[in-house]
Short mmCIF file of C-alpha atoms in Angstrom, two decimals:
data_model
loop_
_atom_site.label_atom_id
_atom_site.label_comp_id
_atom_site.label_asym_id
_atom_site.label_seq_id
_atom_site.Cartn_x
_atom_site.Cartn_y
_atom_site.Cartn_z
CA UNK A 804 -7.07 28.21 -1.76
CA UNK A 805 -3.49 27.04 -2.25
CA UNK A 806 -2.91 23.84 -4.20
CA UNK A 807 -2.19 20.77 -2.10
CA UNK A 808 1.35 19.49 -2.51
CA UNK A 809 1.51 16.05 -4.12
CA UNK A 810 3.74 14.93 -1.25
CA UNK A 811 0.92 15.78 1.18
CA UNK A 812 -1.89 13.94 -0.65
CA UNK A 813 -3.22 10.73 0.85
CA UNK A 814 -2.25 7.69 -1.20
CA UNK A 815 -3.77 4.23 -1.42
CA UNK A 816 -1.51 2.55 -3.97
CA UNK A 817 0.78 0.33 -1.88
CA UNK A 818 -1.47 -2.70 -2.35
CA UNK A 819 -2.36 -3.36 1.31
CA UNK A 820 -3.99 -1.20 3.95
CA UNK A 821 -1.08 -1.70 6.39
CA UNK A 822 1.39 -0.49 3.74
CA UNK A 823 -0.88 2.45 2.89
CA UNK A 824 -0.77 3.47 6.55
CA UNK A 825 3.06 3.32 6.53
CA UNK A 826 2.97 5.54 3.41
CA UNK A 827 1.21 8.35 5.31
CA UNK A 828 4.62 9.78 6.13
CA UNK A 829 7.31 10.03 3.49
CA UNK A 830 10.90 11.17 3.40
CA UNK A 831 12.10 8.82 6.15
CA UNK A 832 15.18 8.04 4.06
CA UNK A 833 16.57 11.39 3.04
CA UNK A 834 14.15 14.21 2.35
CA UNK A 835 12.47 16.13 5.15
CA UNK A 836 9.59 13.91 6.33
CA UNK A 837 6.11 15.02 5.25
CA UNK A 838 3.38 14.09 7.72
CA UNK A 839 0.12 13.35 5.92
CA UNK A 840 -1.79 12.48 9.11
CA UNK A 841 -1.35 15.87 10.74
CA UNK A 842 -4.88 16.28 12.16
CA UNK A 843 -7.71 14.03 13.33
CA UNK A 844 -9.69 15.21 10.27
CA UNK A 845 -6.93 13.94 7.94
CA UNK A 846 -6.90 10.61 9.78
CA UNK A 847 -10.67 10.44 9.26
CA UNK A 848 -10.14 11.05 5.54
CA UNK A 849 -7.53 8.30 5.45
CA UNK A 850 -9.81 5.86 7.30
CA UNK A 851 -12.62 6.53 4.81
CA UNK A 852 -10.23 6.31 1.83
CA UNK A 853 -8.87 3.01 3.14
CA UNK A 854 -12.47 1.76 3.50
CA UNK A 855 -12.07 1.15 7.21
CA UNK A 856 -14.61 3.78 8.20
CA UNK A 857 -17.79 4.49 6.27
CA UNK A 858 -18.34 8.11 5.18
CA UNK A 859 -21.55 8.50 7.21
CA UNK A 860 -19.69 8.15 10.53
CA UNK A 861 -19.66 11.58 12.23
CA UNK A 862 -16.24 13.19 11.68
CA UNK A 863 -15.85 14.14 15.35
CA UNK A 864 -15.56 10.43 16.26
CA UNK A 865 -11.90 10.60 15.16
CA UNK A 866 -10.08 12.67 17.77
CA UNK A 867 -6.52 13.45 18.86
CA UNK A 868 -6.27 10.15 20.77
CA UNK A 869 -7.13 8.21 17.61
CA UNK A 870 -4.47 10.19 15.75
CA UNK A 871 -1.82 9.34 18.35
CA UNK A 872 -2.75 5.66 18.32
CA UNK A 873 -2.72 5.36 14.52
CA UNK A 874 0.63 7.14 14.29
CA UNK A 875 2.01 4.75 16.94
CA UNK A 876 0.71 1.78 14.92
CA UNK A 877 2.21 3.29 11.76
CA UNK A 878 5.66 3.54 13.38
CA UNK A 879 5.35 -0.04 14.63
CA UNK A 880 4.33 -1.27 11.17
CA UNK A 881 7.25 0.62 9.65
CA UNK A 882 9.70 -1.18 11.95
CA UNK A 883 8.12 -4.60 11.38
CA UNK A 884 7.60 -4.38 7.61
CA UNK A 885 11.03 -2.90 6.88
CA UNK A 886 12.64 -5.20 9.44
CA UNK A 887 11.17 -8.27 7.76
CA UNK A 888 11.95 -6.91 4.29
CA UNK A 889 15.60 -6.43 5.25
CA UNK A 890 15.95 -9.61 7.29
CA UNK A 891 14.10 -9.98 10.57
CA UNK A 892 11.94 -7.63 12.63
CA UNK A 893 12.33 -7.48 16.40
CA UNK A 894 10.20 -10.18 18.04
CA UNK A 895 8.89 -7.65 20.59
CA UNK A 896 7.49 -5.54 17.73
CA UNK A 897 5.90 -8.61 16.12
CA UNK A 898 4.25 -9.43 19.46
CA UNK A 899 2.87 -5.89 19.69
CA UNK A 900 1.32 -6.31 16.21
CA UNK A 901 -0.19 -9.63 17.35
CA UNK A 902 -1.63 -8.01 20.48
CA UNK A 903 -3.24 -5.21 18.46
CA UNK A 904 -4.65 -7.70 15.94
CA UNK A 905 -6.46 -9.62 18.70
CA UNK A 906 -9.21 -7.02 19.24
CA UNK A 907 -12.64 -7.71 17.74
CA UNK A 908 -13.16 -6.40 14.20
CA UNK A 909 -15.73 -3.69 13.49
CA UNK A 910 -19.25 -5.10 13.19
CA UNK A 911 -20.76 -4.54 9.74
CA UNK A 912 -24.26 -5.17 8.47
CA UNK A 913 -25.98 -5.16 5.09
CA UNK A 914 -28.69 -2.50 4.67
CA UNK A 915 -30.85 -1.42 1.74
CA UNK A 916 -29.82 1.71 -0.11
CA UNK A 917 -32.38 4.06 -1.65
CA UNK A 918 -32.11 2.14 -4.95
CA UNK A 919 -32.81 -1.19 -3.21
CA UNK A 920 -29.26 -2.54 -3.45
CA UNK A 921 -27.44 -3.88 -0.39
CA UNK A 922 -24.67 -1.69 1.01
CA UNK A 923 -22.35 -1.96 4.01
CA UNK A 924 -23.10 -0.09 7.19
CA UNK A 925 -21.50 -0.11 10.62
CA UNK A 926 -23.66 -1.93 13.17
CA UNK A 927 -22.36 0.62 15.68
CA UNK A 928 -19.76 3.34 15.32
CA UNK A 929 -16.52 1.33 15.51
CA UNK A 930 -14.15 2.06 18.37
CA UNK A 931 -10.54 2.96 17.60
CA UNK A 932 -9.34 -0.48 18.86
CA UNK A 933 -11.41 -2.26 16.20
CA UNK A 934 -9.91 -0.23 13.36
CA UNK A 935 -6.37 -0.56 14.71
CA UNK A 936 -6.99 -4.32 14.89
CA UNK A 937 -8.13 -4.39 11.27
CA UNK A 938 -4.89 -2.78 10.09
CA UNK A 939 -2.77 -4.98 12.39
CA UNK A 940 -4.52 -8.12 11.09
CA UNK A 941 -3.77 -7.01 7.54
CA UNK A 942 -0.09 -6.81 8.50
CA UNK A 943 -0.24 -10.29 10.08
CA UNK A 944 -1.87 -11.66 6.90
CA UNK A 945 0.71 -9.97 4.68
CA UNK A 946 3.78 -11.01 6.64
CA UNK A 947 2.69 -14.63 7.11
CA UNK A 948 1.70 -15.20 3.47
CA UNK A 949 4.77 -16.40 1.56
CA UNK A 950 3.28 -15.45 -1.82
CA UNK A 951 2.46 -11.91 -0.70
CA UNK A 952 5.88 -11.49 0.95
CA UNK A 953 7.47 -12.48 -2.36
CA UNK A 954 5.61 -9.59 -3.99
CA UNK A 955 6.99 -6.93 -1.62
CA UNK A 956 9.21 -4.40 -3.37
CA UNK A 957 11.00 -1.23 -2.34
CA UNK A 958 10.36 1.82 -4.52
CA UNK A 959 13.25 2.70 -6.84
CA UNK A 960 12.38 6.40 -6.71
CA UNK A 961 15.37 8.60 -6.00
CA UNK A 962 14.05 9.99 -2.72
CA UNK A 963 11.53 7.26 -1.90
CA UNK A 964 11.90 3.90 -0.24
CA UNK A 965 8.27 2.96 0.36
CA UNK A 966 7.47 -0.73 0.31
CA UNK A 967 4.57 -1.84 -1.86
CA UNK A 968 2.98 -5.05 -3.10
CA UNK A 969 3.90 -5.75 -6.73
CA UNK A 970 1.00 -7.61 -8.33
CA UNK A 971 1.85 -6.44 -11.86
CA UNK A 972 2.22 -8.89 -14.72
CA UNK A 973 5.79 -10.19 -14.74
CA UNK A 974 6.47 -8.51 -11.35
CA UNK A 975 8.22 -5.61 -13.10
CA UNK A 976 6.75 -2.65 -11.20
CA UNK A 977 9.59 -0.34 -10.14
CA UNK A 978 7.85 2.42 -8.20
CA UNK A 979 5.37 2.70 -5.37
CA UNK A 980 3.34 4.86 -7.76
CA UNK A 981 3.84 5.34 -11.48
CA UNK A 982 2.09 8.72 -11.19
CA UNK A 983 4.32 9.96 -8.35
CA UNK A 984 7.79 8.38 -8.30
CA UNK A 985 7.57 6.98 -11.83
CA UNK A 986 6.67 10.39 -13.19
CA UNK A 987 9.53 12.05 -11.25
CA UNK A 988 11.94 9.51 -12.75
CA UNK A 989 10.66 10.12 -16.29
CA UNK A 990 10.98 13.91 -15.84
CA UNK A 991 14.52 13.52 -14.45
CA UNK A 992 15.48 11.21 -17.34
CA UNK A 993 14.11 13.75 -19.85
CA UNK A 994 16.12 16.55 -18.20
CA UNK A 995 19.30 14.47 -18.27
CA UNK A 996 18.81 13.77 -21.99
CA UNK A 997 18.14 17.47 -22.68
CA UNK A 998 21.31 18.49 -20.81
CA UNK A 999 23.34 15.83 -22.65
CA UNK A 1000 21.96 17.00 -26.01
CA UNK A 1001 22.93 20.62 -25.28
CA UNK A 1002 26.43 19.55 -24.22
#
């Protein structure tokens, strides 16, 4: 099996679920965009990784319609988050986020695991609307919290402009991911020094 490209891997390092959804496509600002949510199965993996859907939910619940709706929400979040970061998002887009956030959240319940501990379970398999609402509510919470908005940063990576929440000590985080963009920057810096030393 071929190795999975790092640019294709699902990431959960932006600090908020709404920002992690925006990060499922990269290269919007230069490089050829890489679509990480290219199949319903990949969306299901993202939903489980984001802790919106529990792993025991049958994978065929997530279908092509879910994929279309989550990509539509992602594009809307992109416009609103980047619009607010750069000044002011379109009020019509903000109203669309509000409308999506109004749906009822997924119902959860506490159940006993085999070891006797309490674990989360879905009361019923959540509909797509409930999960879309959960992500939209996260965006509403983020964008209306002055402290959180103050922690929003744009990645300094050469070909990346993802927005992430900087909760590091001293607010000195420079990249959306130290392992991805930070590592690329360190490799590039090392190459520049090696070229300079040879010259």
